[in-house]
Amino acid sequence: MQTIIFDDNSRPNFYPLTLNRSIGDLRCGIMKLRQRLESICPDAQKTCVIIEEDLVPLYRERHPDWLINSEIEGEKLYLNSRLILTPDALDAIFQLSFGSCLYNEQELIAIKVKDTSIFPEVANLKKIPCPIKLYNSLPELIQDNARLLNQDYHLHFYDNDNYFETEPGVTVLHPYNVWIGEGAEFAPGVILDASEGPIVIDNGARIMANAVLCGPVYVGKKSLIKIGAKIYGGTSIGPVCKVGGEVEGTIFQGFSNKQHDGFLGHSYIGEWINLGADTNNSDLKNTYKSVTYYSYPQKAKINSGNQFLGCIMGDHTKTGIGCNINTGTVIGIGCNLFGADLIKDFIPDFSWGEADKLVSYRFPEFCETAVTVKQRRKLFFTNTEKELYNKIYNMRM
């Protein structure tokens, strides 16, 4: 049976991270939402997705082997990319019969059919109500990250026979809660404390001297943890990141750098981001009340329901040295921020300057920087990417 992961019309709820990606490609836990859902049917031959048309050219360029918005024959299981995967959700999906769909109130969760259409006509299907929940915002992903780190580890990485050797001087607490990938390197003084949750160090990652990691934590492929870093539980670091200082409860999508001292807590950091030395964020209000944050679709601040919420930062954003970011701040795509002013509330996409003196980042200069940044990783900022970012740039007007 082929699994097909589909985005519904909730993509704006996850802006700015989904301005340039599918909901299913958001990272949470050890993997992306799509990858976790695909693991339900491990025999599926290809990655199959249904995404909005503005993303199709970029996805077809990056993933020529995927089936994107395509007709597929045979038995198919459609899963909403926002699905919160729990044991109860798995049971409901496995019990679903062909010609049926799962609904929670008005939200479509899953469909099981045998036909050749791109997306089946829901009106012709048997509707089965169920209490399965869907993610509705980025703060919900941040809140659920620690749970998913534990779940992913025990479903996909835990091995009673797992044996690994580390360099002399490396301390490992609760080693059966630790998974080390091929080629991972550890310098003396590193502490891996998995007493409160698992730690996964993926292939080719490097942990420098005197870094302390307290699980649950994931460090992605070829990522670097800097000297003396303090990485607390609930943190997921995607591939090819460089992370130092103090980090807690934060998701790095991938290819981003926070190399220097400074605190980053309960935040969601996109790709191709660089945080300057001594960039700090607040993740807790002095009143201890739940944090509000800016919602793109509502064009206003809304209650996150989270007591802890740092910042949300879109791709290709940069901060200068000594930047301070207020609790619950949302920073859009392609921003370049510097100066001593407190960064707060909402910074629109493609903003440039000090927090209270912002101007528009000129699009040609943005592209020039994006080309340079990706070339450093031996990657290309393609014309297809440029066209998508140009649409986003014009959309903000």
PDB file of N, CA and C in Angstrom, residues 71-163:
ATOM      1  N   GLU A  71      -1.203  11.035 -10.121  1.00  0.00           N
ATOM      2  CA  GLU A  71      -2.131   9.904 -10.058  1.00  0.00           C
ATOM      3  C   GLU A  71      -1.354   8.630  -9.747  1.00  0.00           C
ATOM      4  N   ILE A  72      -1.885   7.830  -8.822  1.00  0.00           N
ATOM      5  CA  ILE A  72      -1.219   6.604  -8.388  1.00  0.00           C
ATOM      6  C   ILE A  72      -2.253   5.490  -8.371  1.00  0.00           C
ATOM      7  N   GLU A  73      -1.919   4.361  -8.937  1.00  0.00           N
ATOM      8  CA  GLU A  73      -2.837   3.226  -8.968  1.00  0.00           C
ATOM      9  C   GLU A  73      -2.676   2.368  -7.716  1.00  0.00           C
ATOM     10  N   GLY A  74      -3.728   1.601  -7.420  1.00  0.00           N
ATOM     11  CA  GLY A  74      -3.645   0.608  -6.358  1.00  0.00           C
ATOM     12  C   GLY A  74      -4.147   1.098  -5.014  1.00  0.00           C
ATOM     13  N   GLU A  75      -3.732   0.385  -3.967  1.00  0.00           N
ATOM     14  CA  GLU A  75      -4.167   0.692  -2.608  1.00  0.00           C
ATOM     15  C   GLU A  75      -3.386   1.886  -2.069  1.00  0.00           C
ATOM     16  N   LYS A  76      -4.140   2.841  -1.509  1.00  0.00           N
ATOM     17  CA  LYS A  76      -3.498   4.078  -1.067  1.00  0.00           C
ATOM     18  C   LYS A  76      -4.026   4.492   0.306  1.00  0.00           C
ATOM     19  N   LEU A  77      -3.098   4.982   1.119  1.00  0.00           N
ATOM     20  CA  LEU A  77      -3.439   5.548   2.419  1.00  0.00           C
ATOM     21  C   LEU A  77      -3.012   7.011   2.422  1.00  0.00           C
ATOM     22  N   TYR A  78      -3.990   7.913   2.463  1.00  0.00           N
ATOM     23  CA  TYR A  78      -3.718   9.349   2.522  1.00  0.00           C
ATOM     24  C   TYR A  78      -3.674   9.775   3.989  1.00  0.00           C
ATOM     25  N   LEU A  79      -2.626  10.499   4.362  1.00  0.00           N
ATOM     26  CA  LEU A  79      -2.486  10.971   5.738  1.00  0.00           C
ATOM     27  C   LEU A  79      -2.252  12.476   5.749  1.00  0.00           C
ATOM     28  N   ASN A  80      -2.998  13.170   6.595  1.00  0.00           N
ATOM     29  CA  ASN A  80      -2.812  14.606   6.759  1.00  0.00           C
ATOM     30  C   ASN A  80      -1.432  14.864   7.360  1.00  0.00           C
ATOM     31  N   SER A  81      -0.667  15.770   6.748  1.00  0.00           N
ATOM     32  CA  SER A  81       0.699  16.029   7.213  1.00  0.00           C
ATOM     33  C   SER A  81       0.732  16.599   8.627  1.00  0.00           C
ATOM     34  N   ARG A  82      -0.411  17.104   9.121  1.00  0.00           N
ATOM     35  CA  ARG A  82      -0.467  17.676  10.472  1.00  0.00           C
ATOM     36  C   ARG A  82      -0.808  16.645  11.542  1.00  0.00           C
ATOM     37  N   LEU A  83      -0.957  15.399  11.161  1.00  0.00           N
ATOM     38  CA  LEU A  83      -1.389  14.351  12.087  1.00  0.00           C
ATOM     39  C   LEU A  83      -0.415  14.194  13.256  1.00  0.00           C
ATOM     40  N   ILE A  84      -0.947  14.223  14.473  1.00  0.00           N
ATOM     41  CA  ILE A  84      -0.149  13.954  15.673  1.00  0.00           C
ATOM     42  C   ILE A  84      -0.138  12.446  15.879  1.00  0.00           C
ATOM     43  N   LEU A  85       1.013  11.847  15.662  1.00  0.00           N
ATOM     44  CA  LEU A  85       1.099  10.388  15.675  1.00  0.00           C
ATOM     45  C   LEU A  85       1.230   9.878  17.110  1.00  0.00           C
ATOM     46  N   THR A  86       0.207   9.172  17.558  1.00  0.00           N
ATOM     47  CA  THR A  86       0.158   8.561  18.882  1.00  0.00           C
ATOM     48  C   THR A  86      -0.280   7.109  18.711  1.00  0.00           C
ATOM     49  N   PRO A  87      -0.161   6.272  19.757  1.00  0.00           N
ATOM     50  CA  PRO A  87      -0.671   4.898  19.643  1.00  0.00           C
ATOM     51  C   PRO A  87      -2.146   4.835  19.255  1.00  0.00           C
ATOM     52  N   ASP A  88      -2.966   5.734  19.795  1.00  0.00           N
ATOM     53  CA  ASP A  88      -4.389   5.747  19.438  1.00  0.00           C
ATOM     54  C   ASP A  88      -4.590   6.097  17.969  1.00  0.00           C
ATOM     55  N   ALA A  89      -3.787   7.039  17.470  1.00  0.00           N
ATOM     56  CA  ALA A  89      -3.889   7.407  16.055  1.00  0.00           C
ATOM     57  C   ALA A  89      -3.512   6.230  15.166  1.00  0.00           C
ATOM     58  N   LEU A  90      -2.455   5.515  15.536  1.00  0.00           N
ATOM     59  CA  LEU A  90      -2.040   4.346  14.757  1.00  0.00           C
ATOM     60  C   LEU A  90      -3.136   3.291  14.728  1.00  0.00           C
ATOM     61  N   ASP A  91      -3.757   3.035  15.877  1.00  0.00           N
ATOM     62  CA  ASP A  91      -4.831   2.037  15.931  1.00  0.00           C
ATOM     63  C   ASP A  91      -5.975   2.419  14.994  1.00  0.00           C
ATOM     64  N   ALA A  92      -6.378   3.680  15.025  1.00  0.00           N
ATOM     65  CA  ALA A  92      -7.490   4.126  14.179  1.00  0.00           C
ATOM     66  C   ALA A  92      -7.147   4.003  12.701  1.00  0.00           C
ATOM     67  N   ILE A  93      -5.907   4.306  12.342  1.00  0.00           N
ATOM     68  CA  ILE A  93      -5.485   4.224  10.939  1.00  0.00           C
ATOM     69  C   ILE A  93      -5.433   2.771  10.477  1.00  0.00           C
ATOM     70  N   PHE A  94      -4.893   1.895  11.305  1.00  0.00           N
ATOM     71  CA  PHE A  94      -4.793   0.481  10.920  1.00  0.00           C
ATOM     72  C   PHE A  94      -6.170  -0.175  10.796  1.00  0.00           C
ATOM     73  N   GLN A  95      -7.149   0.306  11.549  1.00  0.00           N
ATOM     74  CA  GLN A  95      -8.500  -0.264  11.499  1.00  0.00           C
ATOM     75  C   GLN A  95      -9.345   0.321  10.370  1.00  0.00           C
ATOM     76  N   LEU A  96      -8.845   1.339   9.702  1.00  0.00           N
ATOM     77  CA  LEU A  96      -9.606   2.000   8.647  1.00  0.00           C
ATOM     78  C   LEU A  96      -9.780   1.062   7.452  1.00  0.00           C
ATOM     79  N   SER A  97     -11.002   0.933   6.978  1.00  0.00           N
ATOM     80  CA  SER A  97     -11.277   0.057   5.837  1.00  0.00           C
ATOM     81  C   SER A  97     -11.240   0.860   4.543  1.00  0.00           C
ATOM     82  N   PHE A  98     -11.064   0.158   3.421  1.00  0.00           N
ATOM     83  CA  PHE A  98     -11.040   0.823   2.118  1.00  0.00           C
ATOM     84  C   PHE A  98     -12.393   1.495   1.847  1.00  0.00           C
ATOM     85  N   GLY A  99     -12.310   2.664   1.234  1.00  0.00           N
ATOM     86  CA  GLY A  99     -13.514   3.435   0.953  1.00  0.00           C
ATOM     87  C   GLY A  99     -13.987   4.270   2.121  1.00  0.00           C
ATOM     88  N   SER A 100     -13.096   4.455   3.124  1.00  0.00           N
ATOM     89  CA  SER A 100     -13.472   5.202   4.324  1.00  0.00           C
ATOM     90  C   SER A 100     -12.468   6.325   4.590  1.00  0.00           C
ATOM     91  N   CYS A 101     -12.894   7.267   5.435  1.00  0.00           N
ATOM     92  CA  CYS A 101     -11.994   8.343   5.847  1.00  0.00           C
ATOM     93  C   CYS A 101     -12.245   8.683   7.311  1.00  0.00           C
ATOM     94  N   LEU A 102     -11.197   9.168   7.961  1.00  0.00           N
ATOM     95  CA  LEU A 102     -11.274   9.591   9.354  1.00  0.00           C
ATOM     96  C   LEU A 102     -11.414  11.104   9.419  1.00  0.00           C
ATOM     97  N   TYR A 103     -12.312  11.555  10.283  1.00  0.00           N
ATOM     98  CA  TYR A 103     -12.546  12.982  10.483  1.00  0.00           C
ATOM     99  C   TYR A 103     -12.513  13.299  11.968  1.00  0.00           C
ATOM    100  N   ASN A 104     -11.992  14.472  12.314  1.00  0.00           N
ATOM    101  CA  ASN A 104     -12.179  15.040  13.645  1.00  0.00           C
ATOM    102  C   ASN A 104     -12.887  16.375  13.452  1.00  0.00           C
ATOM    103  N   GLU A 105     -14.186  16.397  13.794  1.00  0.00           N
ATOM    104  CA  GLU A 105     -15.043  17.543  13.484  1.00  0.00           C
ATOM    105  C   GLU A 105     -14.992  17.788  11.972  1.00  0.00           C
ATOM    106  N   GLN A 106     -14.476  18.931  11.519  1.00  0.00           N
ATOM    107  CA  GLN A 106     -14.464  19.212  10.081  1.00  0.00           C
ATOM    108  C   GLN A 106     -13.105  18.947   9.441  1.00  0.00           C
ATOM    109  N   GLU A 107     -12.165  18.399  10.193  1.00  0.00           N
ATOM    110  CA  GLU A 107     -10.805  18.235   9.683  1.00  0.00           C
ATOM    111  C   GLU A 107     -10.563  16.798   9.218  1.00  0.00           C
ATOM    112  N   LEU A 108     -10.101  16.670   7.989  1.00  0.00           N
ATOM    113  CA  LEU A 108      -9.823  15.369   7.394  1.00  0.00           C
ATOM    114  C   LEU A 108      -8.481  14.852   7.894  1.00  0.00           C
ATOM    115  N   ILE A 109      -8.463  13.618   8.386  1.00  0.00           N
ATOM    116  CA  ILE A 109      -7.258  13.045   8.976  1.00  0.00           C
ATOM    117  C   ILE A 109      -6.625  12.007   8.064  1.00  0.00           C
ATOM    118  N   ALA A 110      -7.423  11.071   7.560  1.00  0.00           N
ATOM    119  CA  ALA A 110      -6.871   9.973   6.764  1.00  0.00           C
ATOM    120  C   ALA A 110      -7.935   9.433   5.817  1.00  0.00           C
ATOM    121  N   ILE A 111      -7.477   8.881   4.687  1.00  0.00           N
ATOM    122  CA  ILE A 111      -8.345   8.256   3.687  1.00  0.00           C
ATOM    123  C   ILE A 111      -7.683   6.957   3.244  1.00  0.00           C
ATOM    124  N   LYS A 112      -8.507   5.928   3.053  1.00  0.00           N
ATOM    125  CA  LYS A 112      -7.994   4.653   2.546  1.00  0.00           C
ATOM    126  C   LYS A 112      -8.851   4.234   1.355  1.00  0.00           C
ATOM    127  N   VAL A 113      -8.239   4.136   0.179  1.00  0.00           N
ATOM    128  CA  VAL A 113      -9.003   3.879  -1.045  1.00  0.00           C
ATOM    129  C   VAL A 113      -8.217   2.989  -2.002  1.00  0.00           C
ATOM    130  N   LYS A 114      -8.952   2.511  -3.023  1.00  0.00           N
ATOM    131  CA  LYS A 114      -8.357   1.850  -4.188  1.00  0.00           C
ATOM    132  C   LYS A 114      -8.894   2.576  -5.419  1.00  0.00           C
ATOM    133  N   ASP A 115      -8.132   3.499  -5.964  1.00  0.00           N
ATOM    134  CA  ASP A 115      -8.532   4.170  -7.198  1.00  0.00           C
ATOM    135  C   ASP A 115      -7.302   4.816  -7.821  1.00  0.00           C
ATOM    136  N   THR A 116      -7.497   5.593  -8.882  1.00  0.00           N
ATOM    137  CA  THR A 116      -6.366   6.186  -9.597  1.00  0.00           C
ATOM    138  C   THR A 116      -6.390   7.709  -9.577  1.00  0.00           C
ATOM    139  N   SER A 117      -7.278   8.311  -8.809  1.00  0.00           N
ATOM    140  CA  SER A 117      -7.357   9.774  -8.779  1.00  0.00           C
ATOM    141  C   SER A 117      -6.190  10.354  -7.985  1.00  0.00           C
ATOM    142  N   ILE A 118      -5.913  11.644  -8.231  1.00  0.00           N
ATOM    143  CA  ILE A 118      -4.884  12.318  -7.436  1.00  0.00           C
ATOM    144  C   ILE A 118      -5.347  12.433  -5.992  1.00  0.00           C
ATOM    145  N   PHE A 119      -6.602  12.835  -5.806  1.00  0.00           N
ATOM    146  CA  PHE A 119      -7.176  12.927  -4.463  1.00  0.00           C
ATOM    147  C   PHE A 119      -8.640  12.503  -4.553  1.00  0.00           C
ATOM    148  N   PRO A 120      -9.066  11.545  -3.743  1.00  0.00           N
ATOM    149  CA  PRO A 120     -10.423  11.000  -3.884  1.00  0.00           C
ATOM    150  C   PRO A 120     -11.499  12.012  -3.499  1.00  0.00           C
ATOM    151  N   GLU A 121     -12.681  11.802  -4.033  1.00  0.00           N
ATOM    152  CA  GLU A 121     -13.841  12.636  -3.714  1.00  0.00           C
ATOM    153  C   GLU A 121     -14.373  12.210  -2.350  1.00  0.00           C
ATOM    154  N   VAL A 122     -14.152  13.055  -1.346  1.00  0.00           N
ATOM    155  CA  VAL A 122     -14.474  12.689   0.032  1.00  0.00           C
ATOM    156  C   VAL A 122     -15.971  12.443   0.210  1.00  0.00           C
ATOM    157  N   ALA A 123     -16.794  13.136  -0.556  1.00  0.00           N
ATOM    158  CA  ALA A 123     -18.251  12.981  -0.424  1.00  0.00           C
ATOM    159  C   ALA A 123     -18.695  11.553  -0.702  1.00  0.00           C
ATOM    160  N   ASN A 124     -17.901  10.802  -1.463  1.00  0.00           N
ATOM    161  CA  ASN A 124     -18.266   9.427  -1.817  1.00  0.00           C
ATOM    162  C   ASN A 124     -17.749   8.397  -0.815  1.00  0.00           C
ATOM    163  N   LEU A 125     -17.093   8.845   0.235  1.00  0.00           N
ATOM    164  CA  LEU A 125     -16.474   7.927   1.187  1.00  0.00           C
ATOM    165  C   LEU A 125     -17.296   7.828   2.475  1.00  0.00           C
ATOM    166  N   LYS A 126     -17.119   6.711   3.169  1.00  0.00           N
ATOM    167  CA  LYS A 126     -17.729   6.545   4.484  1.00  0.00           C
ATOM    168  C   LYS A 126     -16.936   7.372   5.493  1.00  0.00           C
ATOM    169  N   LYS A 127     -17.617   8.259   6.212  1.00  0.00           N
ATOM    170  CA  LYS A 127     -16.950   9.151   7.166  1.00  0.00           C
ATOM    171  C   LYS A 127     -17.009   8.547   8.562  1.00  0.00           C
ATOM    172  N   ILE A 128     -15.845   8.431   9.175  1.00  0.00           N
ATOM    173  CA  ILE A 128     -15.742   7.859  10.516  1.00  0.00           C
ATOM    174  C   ILE A 128     -15.194   8.932  11.461  1.00  0.00           C
ATOM    175  N   PRO A 129     -15.989   9.397  12.418  1.00  0.00           N
ATOM    176  CA  PRO A 129     -15.484  10.400  13.366  1.00  0.00           C
ATOM    177  C   PRO A 129     -14.504   9.776  14.349  1.00  0.00           C
ATOM    178  N   CYS A 130     -13.497  10.538  14.747  1.00  0.00           N
ATOM    179  CA  CYS A 130     -12.524  10.034  15.711  1.00  0.00           C
ATOM    180  C   CYS A 130     -11.879  11.217  16.427  1.00  0.00           C
ATOM    181  N   PRO A 131     -11.311  10.991  17.616  1.00  0.00           N
ATOM    182  CA  PRO A 131     -10.747  12.098  18.403  1.00  0.00           C
ATOM    183  C   PRO A 131      -9.280  12.393  18.098  1.00  0.00           C
ATOM    184  N   ILE A 132      -8.735  11.836  17.029  1.00  0.00           N
ATOM    185  CA  ILE A 132      -7.332  12.085  16.684  1.00  0.00           C
ATOM    186  C   ILE A 132      -7.115  13.578  16.441  1.00  0.00           C
ATOM    187  N   LYS A 133      -5.989  14.082  16.921  1.00  0.00           N
ATOM    188  CA  LYS A 133      -5.716  15.514  16.828  1.00  0.00           C
ATOM    189  C   LYS A 133      -4.675  15.821  15.754  1.00  0.00           C
ATOM    190  N   LEU A 134      -4.713  17.064  15.296  1.00  0.00           N
ATOM    191  CA  LEU A 134      -3.768  17.574  14.309  1.00  0.00           C
ATOM    192  C   LEU A 134      -3.036  18.776  14.892  1.00  0.00           C
ATOM    193  N   TYR A 135      -1.776  18.951  14.454  1.00  0.00           N
ATOM    194  CA  TYR A 135      -1.054  20.170  14.836  1.00  0.00           C
ATOM    195  C   TYR A 135      -1.693  21.380  14.160  1.00  0.00           C
ATOM    196  N   ASN A 136      -1.721  22.494  14.892  1.00  0.00           N
ATOM    197  CA  ASN A 136      -2.308  23.716  14.345  1.00  0.00           C
ATOM    198  C   ASN A 136      -1.356  24.901  14.314  1.00  0.00           C
ATOM    199  N   SER A 137      -0.149  24.746  14.857  1.00  0.00           N
ATOM    200  CA  SER A 137       0.761  25.889  14.918  1.00  0.00           C
ATOM    201  C   SER A 137       2.182  25.420  15.205  1.00  0.00           C
ATOM    202  N   LEU A 138       3.136  26.304  14.966  1.00  0.00           N
ATOM    203  CA  LEU A 138       4.530  26.016  15.311  1.00  0.00           C
ATOM    204  C   LEU A 138       4.744  25.904  16.821  1.00  0.00           C
ATOM    205  N   PRO A 139       4.109  26.744  17.663  1.00  0.00           N
ATOM    206  CA  PRO A 139       4.263  26.527  19.103  1.00  0.00           C
ATOM    207  C   PRO A 139       3.842  25.133  19.558  1.00  0.00           C
ATOM    208  N   GLU A 140       2.865  24.530  18.897  1.00  0.00           N
ATOM    209  CA  GLU A 140       2.474  23.164  19.255  1.00  0.00           C
ATOM    210  C   GLU A 140       3.585  22.171  18.931  1.00  0.00           C
ATOM    211  N   LEU A 141       4.310  22.393  17.832  1.00  0.00           N
ATOM    212  CA  LEU A 141       5.442  21.522  17.509  1.00  0.00           C
ATOM    213  C   LEU A 141       6.542  21.670  18.556  1.00  0.00           C
ATOM    214  N   ILE A 142       6.842  22.906  18.941  1.00  0.00           N
ATOM    215  CA  ILE A 142       7.859  23.135  19.971  1.00  0.00           C
ATOM    216  C   ILE A 142       7.458  22.431  21.260  1.00  0.00           C
ATOM    217  N   GLN A 143       6.187  22.548  21.628  1.00  0.00           N
ATOM    218  CA  GLN A 143       5.682  21.951  22.863  1.00  0.00           C
ATOM    219  C   GLN A 143       5.771  20.430  22.824  1.00  0.00           C
ATOM    220  N   ASP A 144       5.577  19.828  21.662  1.00  0.00           N
ATOM    221  CA  ASP A 144       5.516  18.365  21.535  1.00  0.00           C
ATOM    222  C   ASP A 144       6.872  17.741  21.218  1.00  0.00           C
ATOM    223  N   ASN A 145       7.902  18.548  21.083  1.00  0.00           N
ATOM    224  CA  ASN A 145       9.176  18.038  20.586  1.00  0.00           C
ATOM    225  C   ASN A 145       9.798  16.999  21.511  1.00  0.00           C
ATOM    226  N   ALA A 146       9.774  17.247  22.820  1.00  0.00           N
ATOM    227  CA  ALA A 146      10.386  16.302  23.759  1.00  0.00           C
ATOM    228  C   ALA A 146       9.684  14.946  23.705  1.00  0.00           C
ATOM    229  N   ARG A 147       8.353  14.959  23.642  1.00  0.00           N
ATOM    230  CA  ARG A 147       7.609  13.690  23.550  1.00  0.00           C
ATOM    231  C   ARG A 147       7.997  12.919  22.298  1.00  0.00           C
ATOM    232  N   LEU A 148       8.089  13.625  21.168  1.00  0.00           N
ATOM    233  CA  LEU A 148       8.418  12.942  19.918  1.00  0.00           C
ATOM    234  C   LEU A 148       9.860  12.459  19.890  1.00  0.00           C
ATOM    235  N   LEU A 149      10.770  13.180  20.532  1.00  0.00           N
ATOM    236  CA  LEU A 149      12.146  12.685  20.633  1.00  0.00           C
ATOM    237  C   LEU A 149      12.170  11.329  21.332  1.00  0.00           C
ATOM    238  N   ASN A 150      11.433  11.208  22.425  1.00  0.00           N
ATOM    239  CA  ASN A 150      11.344   9.924  23.128  1.00  0.00           C
ATOM    240  C   ASN A 150      10.684   8.862  22.260  1.00  0.00           C
ATOM    241  N   GLN A 151       9.559   9.202  21.637  1.00  0.00           N
ATOM    242  CA  GLN A 151       8.831   8.233  20.817  1.00  0.00           C
ATOM    243  C   GLN A 151       9.670   7.762  19.637  1.00  0.00           C
ATOM    244  N   ASP A 152      10.298   8.703  18.930  1.00  0.00           N
ATOM    245  CA  ASP A 152      11.108   8.336  17.765  1.00  0.00           C
ATOM    246  C   ASP A 152      12.265   7.431  18.154  1.00  0.00           C
ATOM    247  N   TYR A 153      12.888   7.738  19.276  1.00  0.00           N
ATOM    248  CA  TYR A 153      14.022   6.918  19.712  1.00  0.00           C
ATOM    249  C   TYR A 153      13.585   5.480  19.961  1.00  0.00           C
ATOM    250  N   HIS A 154      12.516   5.304  20.706  1.00  0.00           N
ATOM    251  CA  HIS A 154      12.103   3.949  21.075  1.00  0.00           C
ATOM    252  C   HIS A 154      11.511   3.178  19.896  1.00  0.00           C
ATOM    253  N   LEU A 155      10.965   3.874  18.913  1.00  0.00           N
ATOM    254  CA  LEU A 155      10.415   3.186  17.741  1.00  0.00           C
ATOM    255  C   LEU A 155      11.458   2.902  16.668  1.00  0.00           C
ATOM    256  N   HIS A 156      12.460   3.762  16.543  1.00  0.00           N
ATOM    257  CA  HIS A 156      13.344   3.684  15.380  1.00  0.00           C
ATOM    258  C   HIS A 156      14.829   3.529  15.709  1.00  0.00           C
ATOM    259  N   PHE A 157      15.247   3.792  16.958  1.00  0.00           N
ATOM    260  CA  PHE A 157      16.675   3.784  17.250  1.00  0.00           C
ATOM    261  C   PHE A 157      17.065   2.859  18.398  1.00  0.00           C
ATOM    262  N   TYR A 158      16.161   2.598  19.334  1.00  0.00           N
ATOM    263  CA  TYR A 158      16.527   1.819  20.515  1.00  0.00           C
ATOM    264  C   TYR A 158      16.947   0.409  20.125  1.00  0.00           C
ATOM    265  N   ASP A 159      18.051  -0.039  20.715  1.00  0.00           N
ATOM    266  CA  ASP A 159      18.590  -1.368  20.402  1.00  0.00           C
ATOM    267  C   ASP A 159      19.300  -1.890  21.644  1.00  0.00           C
ATOM    268  N   ASN A 160      18.793  -3.000  22.198  1.00  0.00           N
ATOM    269  CA  ASN A 160      19.417  -3.577  23.389  1.00  0.00           C
ATOM    270  C   ASN A 160      20.865  -3.968  23.156  1.00  0.00           C
ATOM    271  N   ASP A 161      21.199  -4.265  21.907  1.00  0.00           N
ATOM    272  CA  ASP A 161      22.562  -4.691  21.583  1.00  0.00           C
ATOM    273  C   ASP A 161      23.434  -3.538  21.104  1.00  0.00           C
ATOM    274  N   ASN A 162      22.898  -2.318  21.163  1.00  0.00           N
ATOM    275  CA  ASN A 162      23.667  -1.166  20.696  1.00  0.00           C
ATOM    276  C   ASN A 162      24.937  -1.016  21.529  1.00  0.00           C
ATOM    277  N   TYR A 163      26.070  -1.040  20.852  1.00  0.00           N
ATOM    278  CA  TYR A 163      27.353  -0.881  21.536  1.00  0.00           C
ATOM    279  C   TYR A 163      28.165   0.162  20.801  1.00  0.00           C
TER     280      TYR A 163
END
